mmCIF file of C-alpha atoms and ligand atoms in Angstrom:
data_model
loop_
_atom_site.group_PDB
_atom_site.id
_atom_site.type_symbol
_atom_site.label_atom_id
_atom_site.label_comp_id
_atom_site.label_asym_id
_atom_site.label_seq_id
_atom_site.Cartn_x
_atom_site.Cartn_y
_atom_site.Cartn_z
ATOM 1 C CA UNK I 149 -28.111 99.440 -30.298
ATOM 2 C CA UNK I 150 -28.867 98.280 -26.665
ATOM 3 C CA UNK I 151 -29.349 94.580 -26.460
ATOM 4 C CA UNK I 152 -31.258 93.293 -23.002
ATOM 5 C CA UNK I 153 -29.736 90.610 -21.054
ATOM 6 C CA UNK I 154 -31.547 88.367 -18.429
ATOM 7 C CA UNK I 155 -29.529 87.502 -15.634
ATOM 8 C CA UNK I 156 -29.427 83.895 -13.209
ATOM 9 C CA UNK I 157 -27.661 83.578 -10.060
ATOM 10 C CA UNK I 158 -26.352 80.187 -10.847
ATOM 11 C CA UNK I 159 -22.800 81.176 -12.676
ATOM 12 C CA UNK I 160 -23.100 78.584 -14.981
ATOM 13 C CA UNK I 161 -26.738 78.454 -15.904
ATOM 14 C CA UNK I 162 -27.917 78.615 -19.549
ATOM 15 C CA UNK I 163 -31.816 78.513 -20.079
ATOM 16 C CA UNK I 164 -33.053 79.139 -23.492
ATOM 17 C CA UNK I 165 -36.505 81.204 -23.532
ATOM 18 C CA UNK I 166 -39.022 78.868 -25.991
ATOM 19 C CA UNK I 167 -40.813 82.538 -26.976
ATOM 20 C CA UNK I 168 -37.710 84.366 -27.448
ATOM 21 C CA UNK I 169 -35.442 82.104 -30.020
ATOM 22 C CA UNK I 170 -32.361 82.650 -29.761
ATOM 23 C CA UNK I 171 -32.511 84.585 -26.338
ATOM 24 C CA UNK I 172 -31.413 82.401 -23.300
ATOM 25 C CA UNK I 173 -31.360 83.972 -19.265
ATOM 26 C CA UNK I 174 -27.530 83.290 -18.144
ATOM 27 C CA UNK I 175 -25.405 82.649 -14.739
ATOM 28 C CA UNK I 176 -22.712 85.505 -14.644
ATOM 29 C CA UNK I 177 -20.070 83.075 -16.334
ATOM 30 C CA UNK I 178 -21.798 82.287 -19.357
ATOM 31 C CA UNK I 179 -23.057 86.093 -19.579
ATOM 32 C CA UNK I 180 -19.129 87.225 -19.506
ATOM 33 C CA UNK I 181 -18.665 84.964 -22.678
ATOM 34 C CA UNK I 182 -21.718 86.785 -24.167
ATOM 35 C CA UNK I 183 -20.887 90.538 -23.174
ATOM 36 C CA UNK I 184 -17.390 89.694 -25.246
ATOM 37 C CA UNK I 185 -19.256 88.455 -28.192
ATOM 38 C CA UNK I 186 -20.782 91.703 -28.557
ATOM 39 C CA UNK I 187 -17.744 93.652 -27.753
ATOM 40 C CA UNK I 188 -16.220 92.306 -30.788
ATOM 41 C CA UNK I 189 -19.243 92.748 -32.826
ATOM 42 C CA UNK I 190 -19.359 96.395 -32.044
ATOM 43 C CA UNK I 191 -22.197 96.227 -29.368
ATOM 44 C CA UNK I 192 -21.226 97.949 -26.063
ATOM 45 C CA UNK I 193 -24.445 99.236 -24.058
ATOM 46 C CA UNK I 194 -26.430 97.004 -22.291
ATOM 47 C CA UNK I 195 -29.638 96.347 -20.118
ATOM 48 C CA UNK I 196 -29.479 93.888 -17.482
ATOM 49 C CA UNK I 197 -32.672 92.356 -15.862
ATOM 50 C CA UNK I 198 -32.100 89.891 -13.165
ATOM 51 C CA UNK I 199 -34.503 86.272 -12.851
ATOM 52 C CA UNK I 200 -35.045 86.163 -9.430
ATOM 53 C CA UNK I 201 -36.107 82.989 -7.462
ATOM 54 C CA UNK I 202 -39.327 82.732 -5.576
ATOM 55 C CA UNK I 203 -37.854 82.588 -2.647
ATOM 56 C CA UNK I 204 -35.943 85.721 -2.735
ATOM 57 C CA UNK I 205 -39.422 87.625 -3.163
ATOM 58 C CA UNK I 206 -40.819 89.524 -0.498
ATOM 59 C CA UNK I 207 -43.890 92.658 -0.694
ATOM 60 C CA UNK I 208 -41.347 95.717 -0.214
ATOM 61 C CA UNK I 209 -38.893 93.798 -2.948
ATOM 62 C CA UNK I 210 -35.938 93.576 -0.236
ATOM 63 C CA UNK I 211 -33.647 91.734 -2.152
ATOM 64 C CA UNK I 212 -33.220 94.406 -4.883
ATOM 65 C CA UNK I 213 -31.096 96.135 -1.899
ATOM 66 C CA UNK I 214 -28.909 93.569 -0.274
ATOM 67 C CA UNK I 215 -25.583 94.710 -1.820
ATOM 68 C CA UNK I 216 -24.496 91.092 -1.908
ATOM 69 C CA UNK I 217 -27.761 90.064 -4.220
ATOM 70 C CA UNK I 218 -26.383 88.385 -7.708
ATOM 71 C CA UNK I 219 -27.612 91.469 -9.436
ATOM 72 C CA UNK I 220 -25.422 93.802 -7.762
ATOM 73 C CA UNK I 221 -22.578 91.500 -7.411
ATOM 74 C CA UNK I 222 -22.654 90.460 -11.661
ATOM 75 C CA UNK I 223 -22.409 94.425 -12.175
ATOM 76 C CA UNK I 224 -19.181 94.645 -10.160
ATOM 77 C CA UNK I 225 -17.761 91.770 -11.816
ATOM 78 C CA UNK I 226 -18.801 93.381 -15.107
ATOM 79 C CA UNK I 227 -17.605 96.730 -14.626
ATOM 80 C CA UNK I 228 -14.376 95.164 -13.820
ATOM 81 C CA UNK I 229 -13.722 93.496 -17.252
ATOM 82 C CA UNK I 230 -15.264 95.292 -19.157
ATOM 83 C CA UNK I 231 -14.806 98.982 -17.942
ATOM 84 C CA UNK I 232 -15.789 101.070 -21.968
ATOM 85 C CA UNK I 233 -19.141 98.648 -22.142
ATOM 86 C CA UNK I 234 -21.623 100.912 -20.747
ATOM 87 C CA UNK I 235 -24.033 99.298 -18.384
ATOM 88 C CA UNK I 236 -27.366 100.223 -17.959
ATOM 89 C CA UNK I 237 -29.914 99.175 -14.874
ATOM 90 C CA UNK I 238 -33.345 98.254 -14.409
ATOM 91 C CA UNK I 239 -35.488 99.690 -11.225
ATOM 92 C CA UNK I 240 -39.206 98.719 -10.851
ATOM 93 C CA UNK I 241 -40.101 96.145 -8.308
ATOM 94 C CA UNK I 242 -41.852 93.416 -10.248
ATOM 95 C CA UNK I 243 -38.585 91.114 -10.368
ATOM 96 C CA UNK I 244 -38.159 91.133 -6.799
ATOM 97 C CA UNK I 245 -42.040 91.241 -5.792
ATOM 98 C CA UNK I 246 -44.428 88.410 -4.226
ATOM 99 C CA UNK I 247 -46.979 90.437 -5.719
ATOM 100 C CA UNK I 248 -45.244 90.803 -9.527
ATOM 101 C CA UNK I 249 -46.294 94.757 -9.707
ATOM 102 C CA UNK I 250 -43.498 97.150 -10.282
ATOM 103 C CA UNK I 251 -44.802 99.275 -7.409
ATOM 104 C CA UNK I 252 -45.930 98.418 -3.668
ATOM 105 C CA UNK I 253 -49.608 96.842 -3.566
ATOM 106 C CA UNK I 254 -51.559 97.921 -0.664
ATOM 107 C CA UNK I 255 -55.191 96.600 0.018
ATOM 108 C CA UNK I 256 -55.364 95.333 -3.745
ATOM 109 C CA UNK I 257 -53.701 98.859 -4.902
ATOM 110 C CA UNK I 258 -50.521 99.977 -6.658
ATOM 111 C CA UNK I 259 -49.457 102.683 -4.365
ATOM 112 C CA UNK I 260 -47.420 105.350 -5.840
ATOM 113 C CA UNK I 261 -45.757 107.788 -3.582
ATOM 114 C CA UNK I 262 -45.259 104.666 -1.194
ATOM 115 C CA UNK I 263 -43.104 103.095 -3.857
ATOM 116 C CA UNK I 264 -40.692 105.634 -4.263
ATOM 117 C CA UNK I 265 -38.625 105.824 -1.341
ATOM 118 C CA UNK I 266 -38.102 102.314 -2.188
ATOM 119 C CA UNK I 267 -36.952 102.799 -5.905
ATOM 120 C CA UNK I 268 -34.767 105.373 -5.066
ATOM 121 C CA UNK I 269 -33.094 103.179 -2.628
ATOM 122 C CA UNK I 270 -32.930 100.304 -5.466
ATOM 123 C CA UNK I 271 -31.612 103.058 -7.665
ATOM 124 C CA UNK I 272 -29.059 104.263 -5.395
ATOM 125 C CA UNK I 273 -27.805 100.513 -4.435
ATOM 126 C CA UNK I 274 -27.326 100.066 -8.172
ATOM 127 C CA UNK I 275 -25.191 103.155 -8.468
ATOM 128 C CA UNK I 276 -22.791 102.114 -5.714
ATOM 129 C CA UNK I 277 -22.381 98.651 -7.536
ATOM 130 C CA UNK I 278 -21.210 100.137 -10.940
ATOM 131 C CA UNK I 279 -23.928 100.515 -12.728
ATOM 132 C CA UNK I 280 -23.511 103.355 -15.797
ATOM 133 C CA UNK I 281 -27.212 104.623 -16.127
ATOM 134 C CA UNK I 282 -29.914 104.133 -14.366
ATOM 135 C CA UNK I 283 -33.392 102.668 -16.072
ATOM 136 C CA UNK I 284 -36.540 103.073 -14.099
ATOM 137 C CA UNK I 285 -39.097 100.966 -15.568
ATOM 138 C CA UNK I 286 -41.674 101.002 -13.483
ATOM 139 C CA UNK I 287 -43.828 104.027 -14.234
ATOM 140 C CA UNK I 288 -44.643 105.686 -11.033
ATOM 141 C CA UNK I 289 -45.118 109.070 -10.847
ATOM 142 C CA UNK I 290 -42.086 110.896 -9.817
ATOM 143 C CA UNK I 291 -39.764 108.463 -9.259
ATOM 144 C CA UNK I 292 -37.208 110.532 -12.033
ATOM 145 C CA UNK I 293 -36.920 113.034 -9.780
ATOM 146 C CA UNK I 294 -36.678 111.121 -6.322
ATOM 147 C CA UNK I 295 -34.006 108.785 -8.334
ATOM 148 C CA UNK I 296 -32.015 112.299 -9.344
ATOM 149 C CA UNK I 297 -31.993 113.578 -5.718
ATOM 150 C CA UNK I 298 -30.738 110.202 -4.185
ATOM 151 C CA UNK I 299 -27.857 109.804 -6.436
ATOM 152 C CA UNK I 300 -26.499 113.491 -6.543
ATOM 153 C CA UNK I 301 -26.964 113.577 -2.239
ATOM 154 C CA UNK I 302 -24.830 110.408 -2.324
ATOM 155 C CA UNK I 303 -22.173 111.850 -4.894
ATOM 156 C CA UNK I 304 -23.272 110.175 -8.189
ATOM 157 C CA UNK I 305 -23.313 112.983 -10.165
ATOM 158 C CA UNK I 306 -22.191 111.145 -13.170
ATOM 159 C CA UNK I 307 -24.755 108.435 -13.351
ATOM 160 C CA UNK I 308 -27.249 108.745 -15.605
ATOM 161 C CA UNK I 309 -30.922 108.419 -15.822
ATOM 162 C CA UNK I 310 -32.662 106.630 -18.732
ATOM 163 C CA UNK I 311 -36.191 107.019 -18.268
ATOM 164 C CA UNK I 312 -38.867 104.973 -19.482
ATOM 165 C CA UNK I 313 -41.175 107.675 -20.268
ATOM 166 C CA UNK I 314 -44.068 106.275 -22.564
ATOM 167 C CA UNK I 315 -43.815 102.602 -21.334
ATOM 168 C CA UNK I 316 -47.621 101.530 -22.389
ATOM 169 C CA UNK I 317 -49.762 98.861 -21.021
ATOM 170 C CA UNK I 318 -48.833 96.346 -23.510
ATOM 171 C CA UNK I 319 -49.784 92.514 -24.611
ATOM 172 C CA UNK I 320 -46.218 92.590 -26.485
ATOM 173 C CA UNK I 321 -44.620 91.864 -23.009
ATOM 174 C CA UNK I 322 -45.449 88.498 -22.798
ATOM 175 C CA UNK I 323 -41.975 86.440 -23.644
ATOM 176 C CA UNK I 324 -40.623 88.998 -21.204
ATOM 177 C CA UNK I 325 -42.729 88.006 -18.035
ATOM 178 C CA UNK I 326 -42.265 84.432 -18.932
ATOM 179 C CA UNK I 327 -38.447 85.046 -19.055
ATOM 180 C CA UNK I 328 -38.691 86.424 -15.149
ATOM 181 C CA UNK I 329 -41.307 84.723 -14.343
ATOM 182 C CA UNK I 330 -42.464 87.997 -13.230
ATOM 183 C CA UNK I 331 -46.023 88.373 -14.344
ATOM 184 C CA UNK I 332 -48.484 90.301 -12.113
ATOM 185 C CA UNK I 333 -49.970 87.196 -9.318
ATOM 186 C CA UNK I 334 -53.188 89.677 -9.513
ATOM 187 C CA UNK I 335 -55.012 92.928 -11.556
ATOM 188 C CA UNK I 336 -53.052 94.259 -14.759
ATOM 189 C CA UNK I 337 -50.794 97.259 -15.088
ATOM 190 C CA UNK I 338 -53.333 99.692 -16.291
ATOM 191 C CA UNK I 339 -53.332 101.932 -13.699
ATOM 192 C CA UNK I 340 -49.631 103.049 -13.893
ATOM 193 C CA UNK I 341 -48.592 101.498 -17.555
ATOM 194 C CA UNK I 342 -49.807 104.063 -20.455
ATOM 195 C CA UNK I 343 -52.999 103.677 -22.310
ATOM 196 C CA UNK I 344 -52.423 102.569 -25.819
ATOM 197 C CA UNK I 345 -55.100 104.345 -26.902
ATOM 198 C CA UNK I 346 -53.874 107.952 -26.074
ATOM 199 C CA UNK I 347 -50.937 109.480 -26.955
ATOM 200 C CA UNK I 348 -50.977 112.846 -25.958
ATOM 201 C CA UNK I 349 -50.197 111.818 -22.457
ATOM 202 C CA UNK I 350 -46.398 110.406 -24.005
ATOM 203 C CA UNK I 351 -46.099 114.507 -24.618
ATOM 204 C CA UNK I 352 -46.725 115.548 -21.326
ATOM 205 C CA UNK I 353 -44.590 112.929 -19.487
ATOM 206 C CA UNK I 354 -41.525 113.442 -21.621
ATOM 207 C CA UNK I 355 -42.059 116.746 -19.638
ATOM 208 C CA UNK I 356 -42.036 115.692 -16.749
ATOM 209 C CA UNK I 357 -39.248 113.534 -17.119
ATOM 210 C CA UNK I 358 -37.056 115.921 -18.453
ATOM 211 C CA UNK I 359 -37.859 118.483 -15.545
ATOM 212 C CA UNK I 360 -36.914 115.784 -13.046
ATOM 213 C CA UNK I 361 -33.800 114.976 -14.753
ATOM 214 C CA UNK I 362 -33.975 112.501 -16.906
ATOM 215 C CA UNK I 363 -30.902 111.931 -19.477
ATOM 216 C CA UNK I 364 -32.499 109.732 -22.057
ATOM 217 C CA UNK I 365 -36.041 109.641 -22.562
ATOM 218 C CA UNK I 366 -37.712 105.832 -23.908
ATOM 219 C CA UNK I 367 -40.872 105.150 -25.875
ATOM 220 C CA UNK I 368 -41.649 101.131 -25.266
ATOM 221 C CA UNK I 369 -42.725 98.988 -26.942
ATOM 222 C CA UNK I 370 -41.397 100.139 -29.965
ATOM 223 C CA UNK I 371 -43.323 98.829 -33.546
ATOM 224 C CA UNK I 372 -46.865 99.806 -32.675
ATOM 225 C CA UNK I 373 -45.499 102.831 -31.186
ATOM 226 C CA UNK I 374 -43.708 104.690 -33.459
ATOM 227 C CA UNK I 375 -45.803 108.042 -34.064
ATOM 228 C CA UNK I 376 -44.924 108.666 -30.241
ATOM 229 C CA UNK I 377 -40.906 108.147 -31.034
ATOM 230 C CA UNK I 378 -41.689 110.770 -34.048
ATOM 231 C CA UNK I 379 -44.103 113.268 -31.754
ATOM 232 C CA UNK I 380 -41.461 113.482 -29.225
ATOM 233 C CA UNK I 381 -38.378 113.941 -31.170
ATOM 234 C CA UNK I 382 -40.157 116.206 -33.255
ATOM 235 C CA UNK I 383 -41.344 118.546 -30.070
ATOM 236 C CA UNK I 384 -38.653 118.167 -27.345
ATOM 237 C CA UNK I 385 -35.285 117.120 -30.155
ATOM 238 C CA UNK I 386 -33.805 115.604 -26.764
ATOM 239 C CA UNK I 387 -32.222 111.942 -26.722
ATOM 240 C CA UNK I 388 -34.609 109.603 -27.532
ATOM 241 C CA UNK I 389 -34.526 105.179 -27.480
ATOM 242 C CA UNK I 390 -36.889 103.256 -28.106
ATOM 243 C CA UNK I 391 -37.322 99.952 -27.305
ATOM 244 C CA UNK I 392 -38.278 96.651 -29.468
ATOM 245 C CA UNK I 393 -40.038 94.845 -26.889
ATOM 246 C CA UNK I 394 -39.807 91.103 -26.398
ATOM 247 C CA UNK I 395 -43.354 90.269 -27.985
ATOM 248 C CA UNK I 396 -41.769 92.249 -31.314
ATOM 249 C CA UNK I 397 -38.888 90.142 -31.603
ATOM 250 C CA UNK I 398 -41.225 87.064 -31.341
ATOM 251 C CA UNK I 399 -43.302 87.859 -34.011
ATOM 252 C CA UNK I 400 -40.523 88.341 -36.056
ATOM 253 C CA UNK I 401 -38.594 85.093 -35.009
ATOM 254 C CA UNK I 402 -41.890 83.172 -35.438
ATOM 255 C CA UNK I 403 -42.419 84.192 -38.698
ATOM 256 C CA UNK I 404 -39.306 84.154 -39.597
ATOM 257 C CA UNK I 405 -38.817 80.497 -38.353
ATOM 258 C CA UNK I 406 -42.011 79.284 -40.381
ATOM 259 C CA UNK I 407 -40.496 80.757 -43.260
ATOM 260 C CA UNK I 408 -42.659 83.234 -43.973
ATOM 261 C CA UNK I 409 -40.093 86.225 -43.797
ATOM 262 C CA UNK I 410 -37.040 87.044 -44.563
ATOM 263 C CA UNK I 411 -34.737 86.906 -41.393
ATOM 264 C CA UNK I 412 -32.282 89.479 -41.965
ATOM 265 C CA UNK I 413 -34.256 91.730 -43.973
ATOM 266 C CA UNK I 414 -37.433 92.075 -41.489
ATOM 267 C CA UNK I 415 -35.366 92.340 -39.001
ATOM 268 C CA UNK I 416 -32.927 95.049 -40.384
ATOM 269 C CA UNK I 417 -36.381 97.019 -42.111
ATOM 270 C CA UNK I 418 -37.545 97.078 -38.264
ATOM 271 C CA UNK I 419 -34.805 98.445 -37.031
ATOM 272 C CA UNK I 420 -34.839 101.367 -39.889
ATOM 273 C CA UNK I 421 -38.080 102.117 -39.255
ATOM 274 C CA UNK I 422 -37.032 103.428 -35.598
ATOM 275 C CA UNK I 423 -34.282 105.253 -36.866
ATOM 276 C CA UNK I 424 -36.452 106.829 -39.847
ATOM 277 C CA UNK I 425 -38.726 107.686 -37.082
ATOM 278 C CA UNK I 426 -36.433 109.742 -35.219
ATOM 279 C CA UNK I 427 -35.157 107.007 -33.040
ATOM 280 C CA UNK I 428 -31.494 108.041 -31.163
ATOM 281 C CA UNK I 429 -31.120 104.502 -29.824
ATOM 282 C CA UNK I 430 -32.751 101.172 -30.170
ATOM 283 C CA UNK I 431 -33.389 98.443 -27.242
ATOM 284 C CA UNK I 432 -33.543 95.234 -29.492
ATOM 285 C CA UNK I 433 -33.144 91.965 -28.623
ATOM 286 C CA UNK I 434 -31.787 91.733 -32.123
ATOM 287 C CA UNK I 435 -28.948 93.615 -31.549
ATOM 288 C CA UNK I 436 -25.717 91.342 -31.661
ATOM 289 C CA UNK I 437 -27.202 89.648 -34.864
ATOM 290 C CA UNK I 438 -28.094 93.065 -36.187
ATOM 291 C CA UNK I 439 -24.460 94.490 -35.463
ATOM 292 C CA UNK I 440 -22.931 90.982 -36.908
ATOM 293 C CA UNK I 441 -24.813 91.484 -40.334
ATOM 294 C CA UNK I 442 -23.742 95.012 -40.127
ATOM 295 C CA UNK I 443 -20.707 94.049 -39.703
ATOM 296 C CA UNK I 444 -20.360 91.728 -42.756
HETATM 297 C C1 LIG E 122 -41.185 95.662 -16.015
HETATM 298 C C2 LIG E 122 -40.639 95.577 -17.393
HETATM 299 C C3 LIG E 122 -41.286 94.951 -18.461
HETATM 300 C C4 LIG E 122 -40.442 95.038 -19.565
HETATM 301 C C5 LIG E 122 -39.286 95.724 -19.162
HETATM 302 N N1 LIG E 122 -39.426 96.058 -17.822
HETATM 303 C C6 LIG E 122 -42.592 94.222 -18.508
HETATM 304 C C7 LIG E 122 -43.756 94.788 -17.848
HETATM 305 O O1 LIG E 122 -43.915 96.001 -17.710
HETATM 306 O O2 LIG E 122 -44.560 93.962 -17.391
HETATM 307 C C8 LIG E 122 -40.777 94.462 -20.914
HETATM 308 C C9 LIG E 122 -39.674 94.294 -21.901
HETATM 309 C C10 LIG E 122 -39.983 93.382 -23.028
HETATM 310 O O3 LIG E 122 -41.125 92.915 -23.227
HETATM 311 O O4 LIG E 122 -39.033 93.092 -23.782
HETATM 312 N N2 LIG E 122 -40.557 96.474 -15.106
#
């Protein structure tokens, strides 16, 4: 299990997400009290997304590199207390864009081979800070490769690459967005995100991916998605996560809530259902309540 955290640059900041129950976006000090919680209930890996403010956001996403941003600085701090939790990053631009695309808009356009000199550099910045793997969301083409050369030039041999590698154009990202505040200001991701509608294409990027160096390969979101966790397990048997996407775990909790389902059991029968389906890891915002009723 993998559990997603959101990340505030006010230390001491709690703020609950209404779509995601449960789920709040915490300053560093209040994050350190929930990175423990999960240590002692047997979850230690981790995906940190940062909340950035408005005025942080620029076109080239300039923040994501300033070695001093609260992002690189809570990875530091993390590393340091908890050195066996394994810490894993996020690279795409969308937090850290005044345009909200993962990759550089140009005249109205995402452009691709533009963006990747600048993941890379986001990549490589998160490497130097601590960070344990490496987790480019963002879809452009060839960025697994560029992100591979950048961090074995600069002696980061050992960090790894987790590759989202059938991320589809989804509505079940919703809760997510509104959690960064990091929707797109204009257009959709359609022309970089997967179509749901085909999934061949998951086949051929997975071998890509791999080629370029990619450690862990990641089918997202996860529910609706599940023939593509099977198809590439099946043809490639090479680590493979998916992840339960935000809009997923809101369902659930809103059913759930209404009292309509059973909590604990739709939520543990989800989580099966990736592992049936050939699942080596699971991103789920469920996962400290998972690992607690495991636990019991
Ligand atoms: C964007 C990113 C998204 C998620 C993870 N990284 C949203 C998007 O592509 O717009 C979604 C995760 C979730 O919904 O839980 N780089």
């Amino acid at each position: 299990l993998v559990y997603p955290l959101f990340l505030l640059e006010d230390k001491n900041a709690v703020q609950p997400i209404s779509s995601m129950p449960g789920i709040s976006r915490f300053g560093l000090e209040k994050l350190i009290v929930e990175v423990d919680e999960c240590m002692n209930a047997g979850v230690t890996n981790f995906i940190l997304f940062p909340a950035v403010e408005e005025k942080y956001k620029d076109k080239y996403a300039t923040y994501s590199l300033d070695a001093s941003n609260f992002y690189l600085m809570a990875i530091r701090e993390l590393k340091k207390r908890f050195p066996e939790a394994v810490f894993i990053s996020d690279v795409a631009m969308d937090p850290y864009s005044s345009d909200g695309h993962d990759g550089l808009v140009i005249d109205g356009q995402i452009v691709n081979d533009e963006t990747l000199p600048i993941l890379s550099a986001m990549a490589l910045a998160q490497a130097e800070a601590g960070f344990d793997i490496i987790g480019p969301s963002d879809m452009m083409d060839g960025r697994v490769g560029e992100i591979r050369d950048a961090l074995d030039e600069n002696g980061f041999t050992n960090v790894g690459i987790m590759s989202y590698t059938a991320k589809y154009a989804s509505a079940f990202y919703g809760p997510f967005r509104e959690a960064l505040d990091s929707a797109p200001k204009s257009g959709d991701k359609k022309t970089y995100q997967m179509d749901p509608a085909n999934g061949d294409e998951a086949i051929r990027e997975v071998g890509l991916d791999i080629s370029e160096g990619a450690d862990l390969v990641m089918v997202k979101p996860g529910m609706p998605y599940l023939d593509i966790v099977y198809r590439i397990k099946e043809a490639f048997g090479y680590p493979t996560y998916a992840y339960q996407v935000s809009g997923e775990y809101a369902m659930m909790k809103a059913a759930t809530q209404n009292g309509w389902l059973d909590h604990d059991a739709v939520m543990m029968e989800s989580l099966l259902g990736f592992k049936r389906a050939g699942a080596d890891g699971i991103l789920t915002y469920f996962a400290l309540e998972a690992a607690r009723l495991l636990k019991r």
